[in-house]
CSV table of C-alpha atoms in Angstrom, one decimal:
chain,number,residue,atom,x,y,z
A,1290,MET,CA,0.0,0.0,0.0
A,1291,ASP,CA,1.3,3.5,-0.9
A,1292,LEU,CA,2.5,5.2,2.3
A,1293,PHE,CA,1.3,8.6,1.1
A,1294,ALA,CA,-2.2,7.2,0.4
A,1295,PHE,CA,-2.3,5.6,3.9
A,1296,PHE,CA,-1.4,8.9,5.6
A,1297,GLY,CA,-3.8,10.7,3.3
A,1298,ASN,CA,-6.7,8.5,4.4
A,1299,LEU,CA,-5.6,8.9,8.1
A,1300,LEU,CA,-5.6,12.7,7.8
A,1301,TRP,CA,-8.9,12.9,5.9
A,1302,PRO,CA,-10.7,15.1,8.6
A,1303,ILE,CA,-7.7,17.4,8.8
A,1304,LYS,CA,-7.5,17.7,5.0
A,1305,TRP,CA,-11.2,18.6,4.8
A,1306,VAL,CA,-10.7,21.5,7.3
A,1307,ILE,CA,-7.5,22.6,5.4
A,1308,GLU,CA,-9.3,22.6,2.1
A,1309,ALA,CA,-12.2,24.6,3.6
A,1310,ILE,CA,-9.9,27.3,5.0
A,1311,LEU,CA,-7.8,27.5,1.8
A,1312,VAL,CA,-10.9,27.7,-0.4
A,1313,ALA,CA,-12.5,30.4,1.8
A,1314,PHE,CA,-9.4,32.6,1.6
A,1315,HIS,CA,-9.0,31.9,-2.1
A,1316,GLU,CA,-12.6,33.1,-2.7
A,1317,ILE,CA,-12.0,36.2,-0.6
A,1318,LEU,CA,-8.8,37.1,-2.5
A,1319,THR,CA,-10.4,36.5,-5.9
A,1320,PHE,CA,-13.4,38.6,-4.9
A,1321,PHE,CA,-11.1,41.5,-4.4
A,1322,GLY,CA,-9.6,41.1,-7.9
A,1323,MET,CA,-6.7,38.7,-7.6
A,1324,ASN,CA,-6.1,36.1,-10.3
A,1325,ALA,CA,-7.7,32.8,-9.2
A,1326,ASP,CA,-4.9,30.7,-10.8
A,1327,ASP,CA,-2.0,32.9,-9.7
A,1328,GLY,CA,0.5,31.3,-7.3
A,1329,LEU,CA,0.5,34.4,-5.2
A,1330,THR,CA,-3.2,34.0,-4.6
A,1331,TRP,CA,-2.6,30.5,-3.3
A,1332,VAL,CA,0.4,31.5,-1.2
A,1333,LEU,CA,-1.7,34.2,0.5
A,1334,SER,CA,-4.4,31.6,1.0
A,1335,ILE,CA,-1.8,29.4,2.8
A,1336,VAL,CA,-0.9,32.5,4.9
A,1337,GLY,CA,-4.5,32.8,5.9
A,1338,LEU,CA,-4.5,29.1,6.9
A,1339,VAL,CA,-1.5,29.8,9.1
A,1340,LEU,CA,-3.3,32.7,10.8
A,1341,VAL,CA,-6.4,30.7,11.5
A,1342,VAL,CA,-4.4,27.7,12.8
A,1343,ARG,CA,-2.1,29.7,15.1
A,1344,ALA,CA,-5.0,31.8,16.4
A,1345,ALA,CA,-6.8,28.6,17.3
A,1346,LEU,CA,-3.7,27.4,19.1
A,1347,ILE,CA,-3.3,30.5,21.4
A,1348,PRO,CA,-5.0,28.7,24.4
A,1349,VAL,CA,-2.5,25.8,23.9
A,1350,PHE,CA,0.3,28.3,23.8
A,1351,VAL,CA,-0.9,29.9,27.1
A,1352,ARG,CA,-0.9,26.4,28.7
A,1353,GLN,CA,2.6,25.9,27.3
A,1354,ILE,CA,3.8,29.1,29.1
A,1355,LYS,CA,2.3,28.0,32.4
A,1356,SER,CA,3.9,24.6,32.1
A,1357,GLN,CA,7.3,26.2,31.4
A,1358,ARG,CA,6.8,28.3,34.5
A,1359,ARG,CA,6.2,25.2,36.6
A,1360,MET,CA,9.2,23.5,35.0
A,1361,MET,CA,11.3,26.5,36.1
A,1362,GLU,CA,10.0,26.1,39.7
A,1363,VAL,CA,10.9,22.4,39.9
A,1364,ALA,CA,14.4,22.9,38.3
A,1365,PRO,CA,16.1,23.0,41.7
A,1366,GLN,CA,14.3,19.8,42.8
A,1367,LEU,CA,15.3,18.1,39.6
A,1368,LYS,CA,18.9,19.0,40.1
A,1369,LYS,CA,18.8,17.6,43.7
A,1370,ILE,CA,17.5,14.3,42.3
A,1371,GLN,CA,20.2,14.2,39.7
A,1372,ASP,CA,22.9,15.0,42.2
A,1373,LYS,CA,21.5,12.3,44.5
A,1374,TYR,CA,22.0,9.6,41.8
A,1375,LYS,CA,25.1,11.1,40.2
A,1376,GLY,CA,27.6,8.4,39.3
A,1377,LYS,CA,25.2,5.6,40.0
A,1378,LYS,CA,24.7,3.6,36.8
A,1379,ASP,CA,23.1,0.4,38.2
A,1380,GLN,CA,19.6,-0.6,37.1
A,1381,PHE,CA,18.0,0.0,40.5
A,1382,SER,CA,19.4,3.5,40.8
A,1383,ARG,CA,18.2,4.5,37.3
A,1384,GLU,CA,14.7,3.2,38.0
A,1385,ALA,CA,14.6,5.0,41.4
A,1386,MET,CA,15.7,8.2,39.7
A,1387,SER,CA,13.1,7.9,37.0
A,1388,ARG,CA,10.3,7.2,39.5
A,1389,GLU,CA,11.3,10.2,41.7
A,1390,THR,CA,11.5,12.5,38.6
A,1391,MET,CA,8.1,11.4,37.3
A,1392,ALA,CA,6.6,11.8,40.8
A,1393,MET,CA,8.0,15.3,41.0
A,1394,TYR,CA,6.6,16.2,37.6
A,1395,LYS,CA,3.2,14.8,38.6
A,1396,ASP,CA,3.1,16.8,41.8
A,1397,ALA,CA,4.0,20.0,39.9
A,1398,GLY,CA,1.4,19.3,37.2
A,1399,THR,CA,3.8,19.5,34.3
A,1400,ASN,CA,6.1,17.4,32.1
A,1401,PRO,CA,9.1,18.2,29.9
A,1402,PHE,CA,7.1,17.4,26.7
A,1403,SER,CA,4.4,20.0,27.3
A,1404,SER,CA,6.6,22.7,25.6
A,1405,CYS,CA,6.4,20.7,22.4
A,1406,LEU,CA,2.6,20.5,22.3
A,1407,PRO,CA,1.9,23.4,19.9
A,1408,LEU,CA,4.4,21.9,17.4
A,1409,LEU,CA,3.0,18.4,17.8
A,1410,LEU,CA,-0.6,19.7,17.2
A,1411,GLN,CA,0.6,21.5,14.0
A,1412,MET,CA,2.3,18.5,12.5
A,1413,PRO,CA,-0.9,16.8,11.3
A,1414,ILE,CA,-1.9,20.1,9.6
A,1415,PHE,CA,1.5,20.4,8.1
A,1416,PHE,CA,1.4,16.9,6.6
A,1417,GLY,CA,-2.3,17.4,5.7
A,1418,LEU,CA,-1.3,20.4,3.6
A,1419,PHE,CA,1.5,18.4,2.0
A,1420,SER,CA,-1.0,15.7,1.1
A,1421,VAL,CA,-3.6,18.2,-0.3
A,1422,LEU,CA,-0.9,19.8,-2.5
A,1423,ARG,CA,0.5,16.5,-3.6
A,1424,ASN,CA,-2.9,15.1,-4.6
A,1425,ALA,CA,-3.8,18.2,-6.5
A,1426,GLN,CA,-0.6,18.1,-8.5
A,1427,LEU,CA,-0.4,14.3,-9.1
A,1428,GLU,CA,-4.1,13.7,-10.0
A,1429,GLY,CA,-4.6,16.7,-12.2
A,1430,ASN,CA,-8.1,18.0,-12.0
A,1431,ALA,CA,-9.3,15.3,-9.4
A,1432,PRO,CA,-11.3,17.0,-6.6
A,1433,GLY,CA,-10.1,17.0,-3.0
A,1434,VAL,CA,-11.9,15.5,-0.1
A,1435,GLY,CA,-13.9,18.6,0.7
A,1436,LEU,CA,-14.5,22.0,-0.8
A,1437,LEU,CA,-11.5,21.8,-3.2
A,1438,ASN,CA,-13.4,20.9,-6.3
A,1439,ALA,CA,-11.9,19.7,-9.6
A,1440,GLU,CA,-11.3,23.2,-10.9
A,1441,LEU,CA,-9.7,24.5,-7.7
A,1442,SER,CA,-7.6,21.4,-7.4
A,1443,GLU,CA,-6.2,21.9,-10.8
A,1444,SER,CA,-5.5,25.5,-10.1
A,1445,PHE,CA,-3.8,24.8,-6.8
A,1446,GLY,CA,-1.8,21.9,-8.2
A,1447,THR,CA,-0.5,23.8,-11.3
A,1448,SER,CA,0.0,27.3,-9.7
A,1449,SER,CA,3.4,29.0,-9.8
A,1450,LEU,CA,4.8,31.9,-7.8
A,1451,PHE,CA,5.3,34.7,-10.3
A,1452,ASP,CA,4.8,32.2,-13.0
A,1453,ILE,CA,8.3,30.8,-12.5
A,1454,ALA,CA,8.3,28.7,-9.3
A,1455,PRO,CA,5.6,26.0,-9.1
A,1456,LEU,CA,4.3,25.5,-5.6
A,1457,HIS,CA,4.3,21.7,-5.8
A,1458,LEU,CA,8.0,21.5,-6.5
A,1459,ALA,CA,10.9,21.1,-4.0
A,1460,ILE,CA,14.6,21.2,-4.5
A,1461,SER,CA,14.6,17.4,-4.8
A,1462,THR,CA,12.0,17.6,-7.6
A,1463,ALA,CA,12.9,20.9,-9.2
A,1464,ASP,CA,14.7,19.2,-12.1
A,1465,GLY,CA,17.0,22.2,-12.6
A,1466,ASN,CA,14.4,24.9,-12.1
A,1467,THR,CA,16.5,27.7,-10.7
A,1468,ALA,CA,13.6,29.8,-9.5
A,1469,VAL,CA,12.4,26.9,-7.2
A,1470,ILE,CA,15.9,26.2,-5.9
A,1471,VAL,CA,16.6,29.9,-5.1
A,1472,THR,CA,13.2,30.4,-3.5
A,1473,ALA,CA,13.6,27.3,-1.4
A,1474,VAL,CA,17.1,28.4,-0.3
A,1475,ILE,CA,15.9,31.9,0.7
A,1476,MET,CA,13.1,30.4,2.7
A,1477,VAL,CA,15.4,28.0,4.5
A,1478,ILE,CA,17.6,30.9,5.5
A,1479,LEU,CA,14.6,32.9,6.7
A,1480,MET,CA,13.2,29.9,8.6
A,1481,THR,CA,16.6,29.2,10.2
A,1482,GLY,CA,17.1,32.8,11.2
A,1483,SER,CA,13.6,33.3,12.6
A,1484,GLN,CA,13.8,30.1,14.7
A,1485,PHE,CA,17.3,31.0,15.9
A,1486,ILE,CA,16.2,34.4,17.0
A,1487,THR,CA,13.1,32.9,18.8
A,1488,GLN,CA,15.2,30.4,20.7
A,1489,LEU,CA,18.0,32.9,21.4
A,1490,GLN,CA,15.6,35.5,22.9
A,1491,ILE,CA,14.1,32.8,25.2
A,1492,MET,CA,17.5,31.6,26.3
A,1493,SER,CA,19.2,35.0,26.8
A,1494,LYS,CA,16.3,37.0,28.2
A,1495,ASN,CA,13.6,34.8,29.5
A,1496,GLN,CA,15.5,32.3,31.7
A,1497,SER,CA,16.1,32.6,35.4
A,1498,ALA,CA,19.5,31.8,37.0
A,1499,GLU,CA,18.1,28.5,38.3
A,1500,MET,CA,16.9,27.5,34.8
A,1501,LYS,CA,20.2,28.3,33.2
A,1502,ALA,CA,21.9,25.9,35.6
A,1503,SER,CA,19.5,23.1,34.8
A,1504,PRO,CA,20.1,20.3,32.2
A,1505,MET,CA,17.1,21.5,30.2
A,1506,TYR,CA,19.0,24.7,29.4
A,1507,ARG,CA,21.9,22.7,27.9
A,1508,GLN,CA,19.4,20.7,25.8
A,1509,GLN,CA,18.0,24.0,24.5
A,1510,ARG,CA,21.5,25.1,23.5
A,1511,ILE,CA,22.0,21.9,21.6
A,1512,MET,CA,18.6,22.3,19.8
A,1513,LEU,CA,19.6,25.9,18.9
A,1514,TYR,CA,22.3,24.6,16.6
A,1515,LEU,CA,20.6,21.4,15.4
A,1516,LEU,CA,17.5,23.2,14.0
A,1517,PRO,CA,19.4,24.5,10.9
A,1518,LEU,CA,20.0,20.9,9.9
A,1519,VAL,CA,16.2,20.2,10.2
A,1520,PHE,CA,15.3,23.2,8.1
A,1521,ALA,CA,18.0,22.2,5.5
A,1522,PHE,CA,16.4,18.8,5.2
A,1523,SER,CA,12.9,20.3,4.9
A,1524,GLY,CA,14.1,22.8,2.3
A,1525,PHE,CA,15.4,19.9,0.2
A,1526,THR,CA,12.4,17.6,0.6
A,1527,PHE,CA,9.2,19.6,1.0
A,1528,PRO,CA,7.4,21.6,-1.8
A,1529,LEU,CA,7.3,25.4,-1.8
A,1530,GLY,CA,3.7,25.5,-0.8
A,1531,VAL,CA,4.3,23.6,2.4
A,1532,MET,CA,7.5,25.6,3.2
A,1533,PHE,CA,5.5,28.8,3.0
A,1534,TYR,CA,3.2,27.5,5.7
A,1535,TRP,CA,6.3,26.6,7.9
A,1536,LEU,CA,7.9,30.0,7.2
A,1537,VAL,CA,4.9,32.1,8.1
A,1538,SER,CA,4.3,29.9,11.2
A,1539,ASN,CA,7.9,30.6,12.3
A,1540,PHE,CA,7.3,34.4,11.9
A,1541,TRP,CA,4.1,34.1,14.0
A,1542,THR,CA,6.1,32.2,16.7
A,1543,MET,CA,8.8,34.8,16.7
A,1544,GLY,CA,6.4,37.7,17.2
A,1545,GLN,CA,4.3,35.9,19.7
A,1546,GLN,CA,7.3,35.0,21.8
A,1547,PHE,CA,8.5,38.6,21.7
A,1548,LEU,CA,5.2,39.8,23.1
A,1549,VAL,CA,5.2,37.1,25.8
A,1550,ILE,CA,8.8,37.8,26.9
A,1551,ARG,CA,8.0,41.6,27.0
A,1552,ASN,CA,4.7,41.4,28.8
A,1553,MET,CA,4.7,38.1,30.7
A,1554,PRO,CA,8.4,37.3,31.4
A,1555,THR,CA,9.7,34.4,33.5
A,1556,PRO,CA,10.1,35.6,37.2
A,1557,GLY,CA,13.7,36.3,38.0
A,1558,SER,CA,14.8,36.5,34.3
A,1559,GLU,CA,16.5,39.5,32.6
A,1560,ALA,CA,13.2,40.2,30.8
A,1561,ALA,CA,11.3,40.4,34.1
A,1562,LEU,CA,13.8,42.9,35.5
A,1563,ALA,CA,13.5,45.0,32.4
A,1564,ARG,CA,9.7,45.0,32.7
A,1565,GLU,CA,9.9,46.0,36.3
A,1566,ALA,CA,12.2,48.9,35.4
A,1567,ARG,CA,9.8,50.0,32.6
A,1568,LEU,CA,6.8,49.9,35.0
A,1569,ALA,CA,8.7,51.8,37.7
A,1570,LYS,CA,9.7,54.5,35.2
A,1571,ARG,CA,6.1,54.8,33.9
A,1572,ASN,CA,4.7,55.2,37.4
A,1573,GLN,CA,7.4,57.8,38.2
A,1574,ARG,CA,6.3,59.8,35.2
A,1575,LYS,CA,2.7,59.7,36.5
A,1576,GLY,CA,3.9,60.8,39.9
A,1577,ILE,CA,2.2,58.0,41.9
A,1578,VAL,CA,5.3,56.2,43.2
A,1579,GLU,CA,6.2,56.6,46.9
A,1580,GLU,CA,9.2,55.1,48.6
A,1581,THR,CA,8.7,53.6,52.0
A,1582,PRO,CA,11.5,53.2,54.6
A,1583,ASP,CA,11.1,49.4,55.0
A,1584,ALA,CA,13.5,47.6,52.7
A,1585,GLY,CA,12.7,50.0,49.8
A,1586,THR,CA,9.3,48.7,49.2
A,1587,ILE,CA,7.3,50.6,46.6
A,1588,ILE,CA,3.7,51.4,47.2
A,1589,ILE,CA,1.6,52.5,44.3
A,1590,GLU,CA,-1.2,54.9,45.2
A,1591,GLU,CA,-3.9,56.4,43.1
A,1592,PRO,CA,-3.5,60.2,42.7
A,1593,LYS,CA,-5.8,62.1,44.9
A,1594,ASN,CA,-8.2,64.6,43.5
A,1595,PRO,CA,-9.1,67.0,46.4
A,1596,GLN,CA,-12.7,68.3,46.1
A,1597,ARG,CA,-12.9,72.1,46.3
A,1598,ASP,CA,-15.3,73.5,48.9
A,1599,GLN,CA,-18.3,75.1,47.2
A,1600,PRO,CA,-19.4,78.6,48.4
A,1601,VAL,CA,-22.6,78.7,50.4
A,1602,SER,CA,-25.0,81.5,51.3
A,1603,LYS,CA,-25.2,83.1,54.8
A,1604,ASN,CA,-28.6,81.5,55.5
A,1605,ARG,CA,-27.4,78.1,54.5
A,1606,ALA,CA,-24.3,78.4,56.6
A,1607,LYS,CA,-26.4,79.4,59.7
A,1608,LYS,CA,-28.6,76.3,59.2
A,1609,LYS,CA,-25.5,74.0,59.1
A,1610,GLN,CA,-24.2,75.5,62.3
A,1611,GLY,CA,-27.6,75.1,63.9
A,1612,LYS,CA,-27.6,71.3,63.0
A,1613,LYS,CA,-24.1,70.8,64.4
A,1614,LYS,CA,-25.2,72.3,67.8
């Protein structure tokens, strides 16, 4: 049985949703005057797909942030467990270390794989788009599984970016097409750069001192330099249409991470100290910061608006004095 056909059948519901979103954005773009068969129209439809998917994954991303916070809190306990069994390589010690580590994660309500959840949830969509594009190209005008009818399937499968770079081609299948090769190489560079910047800002600005001393931090440093190899492989294997999805998703991740680090930084990190300094400076400009003598604690008070006494007539003043008596 064809492996692609097997995964295509397995991803049938996801492919249906992908086709529905692609067709919806394609119809909107053509309504506003874009060429229905132009590769740029389909690329922008893929961008729309990314925006919908990543917006839907925002709650998952929030859970990821909370899980990362809890991982930071248990980092000192994890180091104690590792130090306790350091140098012990017998089977009993390894099993005991594994049990204690898993129990600690369970008590904290987290696990080291939770940070990969958004990526894992995107992988079926990624391969679903690959399957949709492959079927549209290989089967000519055969319809998709959902709203991608025969006409749209043929348009998607034969579309080319600027009429020179077919979206269904990759470097491995370009057959000497320079435009495809150059476009794929540029996207690999952009994908690598955006992912490197995302990881670097996390590691340099959003890690506490305890986290930087943990084994997880060393694993992140290794991944920082392994990812370019992953992108190089994808740039050689995957078609341009799928690579556009990955590239735009990387840009979304980079921007999203920048906002999180700026507004919700990890406590004790460089980004958290920078945010506290910004807030203190902003409050000083408003004139509502007051230093207290105990350990330099800062108390924020709302500015007082004293109410001016209103003038009263002599008769009214006499009545008030009479009431007080």
